[in-house]
Amino acid sequence: EVQLVESGGGLVQPGGSLKLSCAASGFNFSIYWMSWVRQTPGKGLEWVANIKRDGSEKYYVGSVRGRFTVSRDNAKKSLYLQMDSLSAEDTAVYYCARASGVNANWFDPWGQGTLVIVSS
Amino acid sequence: EIVLTQSPATLSLSPGERATLSCRASQSVGNYLAWYQQKPGQAPRLLIYDASNRATGIPARFSGSGSGTDFTLTISSLEPEDFAVYYCQQRSNWPPYSFGQGTKLEIK
């Protein structure tokens, strides 16, 4: 069974840092682009970051560029999101997802999500 | 950035009825459009990719159509488990990808 399991969410103060992890199983992790997508009640679903199969290319939405860093460890079949300089606007459920399709066209499957709350 | 606008925001129908959900893009996305279903407390689930292809395990009552800027998700005969929120998503020109704001399909 293809599965993604996120961890690492929690409560963090504004300006703080948090690192999310996503453990993959049931598929050949190293041949897929991987993504982080977040969801808030106010802004809905928002793509956050993508990372290429070998980690050589990374892309971010403008609002997190320079603050968030996506990485992966193919040997451990794991995806990470290092989040620094967090603000209240980063409060969301963060999902990892496999970017599927020839050109990473869509997201399938998704993990169950991990909640990040930025608050003092 | 390409903006996706979904309509209606809420759709109230009864089981057995046909549901038609719309997604309009601010510029052409070709056929690079996907649809997702999300139920409360769950992650989104891929239903349709490349505008009209059903994902693995998705029932035949779900179908997608359209290209360019106008897309439709149709559920031919609603089952009780179909009442959820539906999102469209484009990848024509990523980054960034973008999602629509969602259509809530509720029981009438």
CSV table of N, CA and C in Angstrom, one decimal, chain B residues 8-83:
chain,number,residue,atom,x,y,z
B,8,PRO,N,-20.6,26.2,-8.2
B,8,PRO,CA,-20.9,27.2,-7.2
B,8,PRO,C,-20.0,27.0,-5.9
B,9,ALA,N,-20.1,27.9,-5.0
B,9,ALA,CA,-19.4,27.6,-3.7
B,9,ALA,C,-20.0,26.5,-3.0
B,10,THR,N,-21.3,26.4,-3.0
B,10,THR,CA,-22.0,25.3,-2.3
B,10,THR,C,-23.1,24.8,-3.3
B,11,LEU,N,-23.2,23.5,-3.3
B,11,LEU,CA,-24.2,22.8,-4.2
B,11,LEU,C,-25.0,21.9,-3.3
B,12,SER,N,-26.3,22.1,-3.3
B,12,SER,CA,-27.2,21.3,-2.4
B,12,SER,C,-28.0,20.3,-3.3
B,13,LEU,N,-27.8,19.1,-3.2
B,13,LEU,CA,-28.5,18.1,-4.0
B,13,LEU,C,-28.9,16.9,-3.2
B,14,SER,N,-29.7,16.0,-3.7
B,14,SER,CA,-30.1,14.8,-3.1
B,14,SER,C,-29.4,13.6,-3.7
B,15,PRO,N,-29.3,12.5,-2.9
B,15,PRO,CA,-28.7,11.3,-3.4
B,15,PRO,C,-29.5,10.9,-4.7
B,16,GLY,N,-28.7,10.4,-5.7
B,16,GLY,CA,-29.3,10.0,-6.9
B,16,GLY,C,-29.3,11.1,-8.0
B,17,GLU,N,-29.2,12.3,-7.6
B,17,GLU,CA,-29.2,13.4,-8.5
B,17,GLU,C,-27.8,13.5,-9.2
B,18,ARG,N,-27.8,14.3,-10.2
B,18,ARG,CA,-26.5,14.6,-11.0
B,18,ARG,C,-25.9,15.9,-10.5
B,19,ALA,N,-24.6,15.8,-10.3
B,19,ALA,CA,-23.9,17.0,-9.8
B,19,ALA,C,-23.0,17.5,-10.9
B,20,THR,N,-23.0,18.8,-11.1
B,20,THR,CA,-22.1,19.4,-12.1
B,20,THR,C,-21.3,20.5,-11.4
B,21,LEU,N,-20.0,20.4,-11.3
B,21,LEU,CA,-19.1,21.4,-10.6
B,21,LEU,C,-18.2,22.0,-11.7
B,22,SER,N,-18.0,23.3,-11.6
B,22,SER,CA,-17.3,24.1,-12.6
B,22,SER,C,-16.0,24.6,-12.0
B,23,CYS,N,-15.0,24.7,-12.8
B,23,CYS,CA,-13.7,25.3,-12.5
B,23,CYS,C,-13.2,26.1,-13.7
B,24,ARG,N,-13.0,27.4,-13.5
B,24,ARG,CA,-12.6,28.2,-14.6
B,24,ARG,C,-11.2,28.8,-14.3
B,25,ALA,N,-10.3,28.7,-15.3
B,25,ALA,CA,-8.9,29.2,-15.1
B,25,ALA,C,-8.8,30.6,-15.7
B,26,SER,N,-7.9,31.4,-15.1
B,26,SER,CA,-7.7,32.8,-15.5
B,26,SER,C,-7.0,32.9,-16.9
B,27,GLN,N,-6.3,31.8,-17.2
B,27,GLN,CA,-5.7,31.7,-18.5
B,27,GLN,C,-5.6,30.2,-18.8
B,28,SER,N,-5.3,29.9,-20.1
B,28,SER,CA,-5.4,28.5,-20.5
B,28,SER,C,-4.4,27.6,-19.7
B,29,VAL,N,-4.9,26.5,-19.3
B,29,VAL,CA,-4.0,25.5,-18.6
B,29,VAL,C,-4.0,24.2,-19.5
B,30,GLY,N,-4.4,24.3,-20.7
B,30,GLY,CA,-4.4,23.1,-21.6
B,30,GLY,C,-5.3,22.1,-21.0
B,31,ASN,N,-4.8,20.9,-20.8
B,31,ASN,CA,-5.6,19.9,-20.1
B,31,ASN,C,-5.0,19.5,-18.7
B,32,TYR,N,-4.1,20.4,-18.2
B,32,TYR,CA,-3.4,20.1,-17.0
B,32,TYR,C,-4.2,20.5,-15.8
B,33,LEU,N,-5.3,19.8,-15.6
B,33,LEU,CA,-6.2,20.1,-14.5
B,33,LEU,C,-6.6,18.8,-13.8
B,34,ALA,N,-6.6,18.8,-12.5
B,34,ALA,CA,-6.9,17.7,-11.6
B,34,ALA,C,-8.1,18.1,-10.7
B,35,TRP,N,-8.8,17.1,-10.3
B,35,TRP,CA,-9.9,17.3,-9.3
B,35,TRP,C,-9.6,16.4,-8.1
B,36,TYR,N,-9.9,16.9,-6.9
B,36,TYR,CA,-9.8,16.2,-5.6
B,36,TYR,C,-11.1,16.3,-4.8
B,37,GLN,N,-11.2,15.2,-4.0
B,37,GLN,CA,-12.3,15.2,-3.1
B,37,GLN,C,-11.8,15.2,-1.7
B,38,GLN,N,-12.3,16.0,-0.8
B,38,GLN,CA,-11.9,16.0,0.6
B,38,GLN,C,-13.1,15.9,1.5
B,39,LYS,N,-13.0,15.0,2.4
B,39,LYS,CA,-14.0,14.8,3.5
B,39,LYS,C,-13.5,15.3,4.8
B,40,PRO,N,-14.4,15.7,5.7
B,40,PRO,CA,-13.9,16.3,7.0
B,40,PRO,C,-12.9,15.5,7.7
B,41,GLY,N,-11.8,16.1,8.1
B,41,GLY,CA,-10.7,15.4,8.8
B,41,GLY,C,-9.8,14.5,8.0
B,42,GLN,N,-10.0,14.5,6.7
B,42,GLN,CA,-9.2,13.7,5.8
B,42,GLN,C,-8.4,14.6,4.8
B,43,ALA,N,-7.4,13.9,4.3
B,43,ALA,CA,-6.6,14.6,3.3
B,43,ALA,C,-7.4,14.6,1.9
B,44,PRO,N,-7.1,15.5,1.0
B,44,PRO,CA,-7.6,15.4,-0.3
B,44,PRO,C,-7.3,14.1,-1.0
B,45,ARG,N,-8.2,13.6,-1.8
B,45,ARG,CA,-8.0,12.4,-2.6
B,45,ARG,C,-8.1,12.7,-4.1
B,46,LEU,N,-7.2,12.3,-4.9
B,46,LEU,CA,-7.2,12.5,-6.3
B,46,LEU,C,-8.4,11.8,-7.0
B,47,LEU,N,-9.2,12.5,-7.7
B,47,LEU,CA,-10.3,11.9,-8.5
B,47,LEU,C,-10.0,11.8,-10.0
B,48,ILE,N,-9.6,12.9,-10.5
B,48,ILE,CA,-9.4,13.1,-12.0
B,48,ILE,C,-8.1,13.8,-12.2
B,49,TYR,N,-7.3,13.3,-13.2
B,49,TYR,CA,-6.1,14.0,-13.6
B,49,TYR,C,-6.1,14.3,-15.1
B,50,ASP,N,-5.4,15.2,-15.6
B,50,ASP,CA,-5.3,15.6,-17.0
B,50,ASP,C,-6.7,15.8,-17.5
B,51,ALA,N,-7.6,16.5,-16.7
B,51,ALA,CA,-8.9,16.9,-17.1
B,51,ALA,C,-10.0,15.8,-17.1
B,52,SER,N,-9.6,14.6,-17.6
B,52,SER,CA,-10.7,13.7,-17.9
B,52,SER,C,-10.3,12.2,-17.5
B,53,ASN,N,-9.2,12.0,-16.9
B,53,ASN,CA,-8.8,10.6,-16.6
B,53,ASN,C,-9.1,10.3,-15.1
B,54,ARG,N,-9.8,9.3,-14.9
B,54,ARG,CA,-10.1,8.9,-13.5
B,54,ARG,C,-8.9,8.2,-12.9
B,55,ALA,N,-8.6,8.6,-11.7
B,55,ALA,CA,-7.5,8.0,-10.9
B,55,ALA,C,-7.9,6.6,-10.5
B,56,THR,N,-6.9,5.8,-10.1
B,56,THR,CA,-7.1,4.4,-9.8
B,56,THR,C,-8.1,4.3,-8.7
B,57,GLY,N,-9.1,3.4,-8.9
B,57,GLY,CA,-10.1,3.1,-7.9
B,57,GLY,C,-11.2,4.1,-7.8
B,58,ILE,N,-11.3,5.1,-8.6
B,58,ILE,CA,-12.4,6.1,-8.6
B,58,ILE,C,-13.6,5.5,-9.4
B,59,PRO,N,-14.8,5.5,-8.8
B,59,PRO,CA,-15.9,5.0,-9.5
B,59,PRO,C,-16.3,5.7,-10.8
B,60,ALA,N,-16.9,5.0,-11.7
B,60,ALA,CA,-17.2,5.5,-13.0
B,60,ALA,C,-18.2,6.6,-13.0
B,61,ARG,N,-18.9,6.8,-11.9
B,61,ARG,CA,-19.9,7.9,-11.8
B,61,ARG,C,-19.2,9.3,-11.8
B,62,PHE,N,-17.9,9.3,-11.6
B,62,PHE,CA,-17.1,10.5,-11.6
B,62,PHE,C,-16.5,10.7,-13.0
B,63,SER,N,-16.7,11.9,-13.6
B,63,SER,CA,-16.1,12.1,-14.9
B,63,SER,C,-15.7,13.6,-14.9
B,64,GLY,N,-14.7,13.8,-15.7
B,64,GLY,CA,-14.2,15.2,-15.9
B,64,GLY,C,-14.1,15.5,-17.4
B,65,SER,N,-14.3,16.8,-17.7
B,65,SER,CA,-14.3,17.3,-19.0
B,65,SER,C,-13.7,18.7,-19.1
B,66,GLY,N,-13.4,19.1,-20.3
B,66,GLY,CA,-13.0,20.5,-20.5
B,66,GLY,C,-11.5,20.6,-20.9
B,67,SER,N,-11.1,21.8,-21.4
B,67,SER,CA,-9.8,22.1,-21.7
B,67,SER,C,-9.6,23.6,-21.8
B,68,GLY,N,-8.4,24.0,-21.8
B,68,GLY,CA,-8.2,25.5,-21.9
B,68,GLY,C,-8.5,26.2,-20.6
B,69,THR,N,-9.7,26.8,-20.5
B,69,THR,CA,-10.0,27.6,-19.3
B,69,THR,C,-11.2,27.1,-18.6
B,70,ASP,N,-12.0,26.2,-19.2
B,70,ASP,CA,-13.3,25.8,-18.6
B,70,ASP,C,-13.3,24.3,-18.4
B,71,PHE,N,-13.6,23.9,-17.2
B,71,PHE,CA,-13.6,22.5,-16.8
B,71,PHE,C,-14.8,22.1,-16.0
B,72,THR,N,-15.2,20.9,-16.1
B,72,THR,CA,-16.3,20.4,-15.3
B,72,THR,C,-16.1,19.0,-14.7
B,73,LEU,N,-16.5,18.9,-13.5
B,73,LEU,CA,-16.5,17.6,-12.8
B,73,LEU,C,-18.0,17.2,-12.7
B,74,THR,N,-18.3,16.0,-13.2
B,74,THR,CA,-19.7,15.5,-13.1
B,74,THR,C,-19.7,14.3,-12.3
B,75,ILE,N,-20.7,14.2,-11.4
B,75,ILE,CA,-21.0,13.0,-10.7
B,75,ILE,C,-22.4,12.6,-11.2
B,76,SER,N,-22.5,11.5,-11.8
B,76,SER,CA,-23.7,11.1,-12.6
B,76,SER,C,-24.9,10.8,-11.7
B,77,SER,N,-24.7,10.2,-10.6
B,77,SER,CA,-25.7,9.8,-9.6
B,77,SER,C,-25.2,9.8,-8.2
B,78,LEU,N,-25.5,10.8,-7.5
B,78,LEU,CA,-24.8,11.0,-6.2
B,78,LEU,C,-25.1,9.8,-5.2
B,79,GLU,N,-24.0,9.3,-4.6
B,79,GLU,CA,-24.1,8.4,-3.5
B,79,GLU,C,-23.9,9.2,-2.2
B,80,PRO,N,-24.4,8.6,-1.1
B,80,PRO,CA,-24.2,9.3,0.2
B,80,PRO,C,-22.8,9.7,0.5
B,81,GLU,N,-21.8,8.9,0.1
B,81,GLU,CA,-20.4,9.1,0.4
B,81,GLU,C,-19.8,10.2,-0.5
B,82,ASP,N,-20.5,10.7,-1.4
B,82,ASP,CA,-20.0,11.7,-2.3
B,82,ASP,C,-20.1,13.1,-1.8
B,83,PHE,N,-20.8,13.3,-0.7
B,83,PHE,CA,-21.0,14.7,-0.2
B,83,PHE,C,-19.7,15.0,0.6
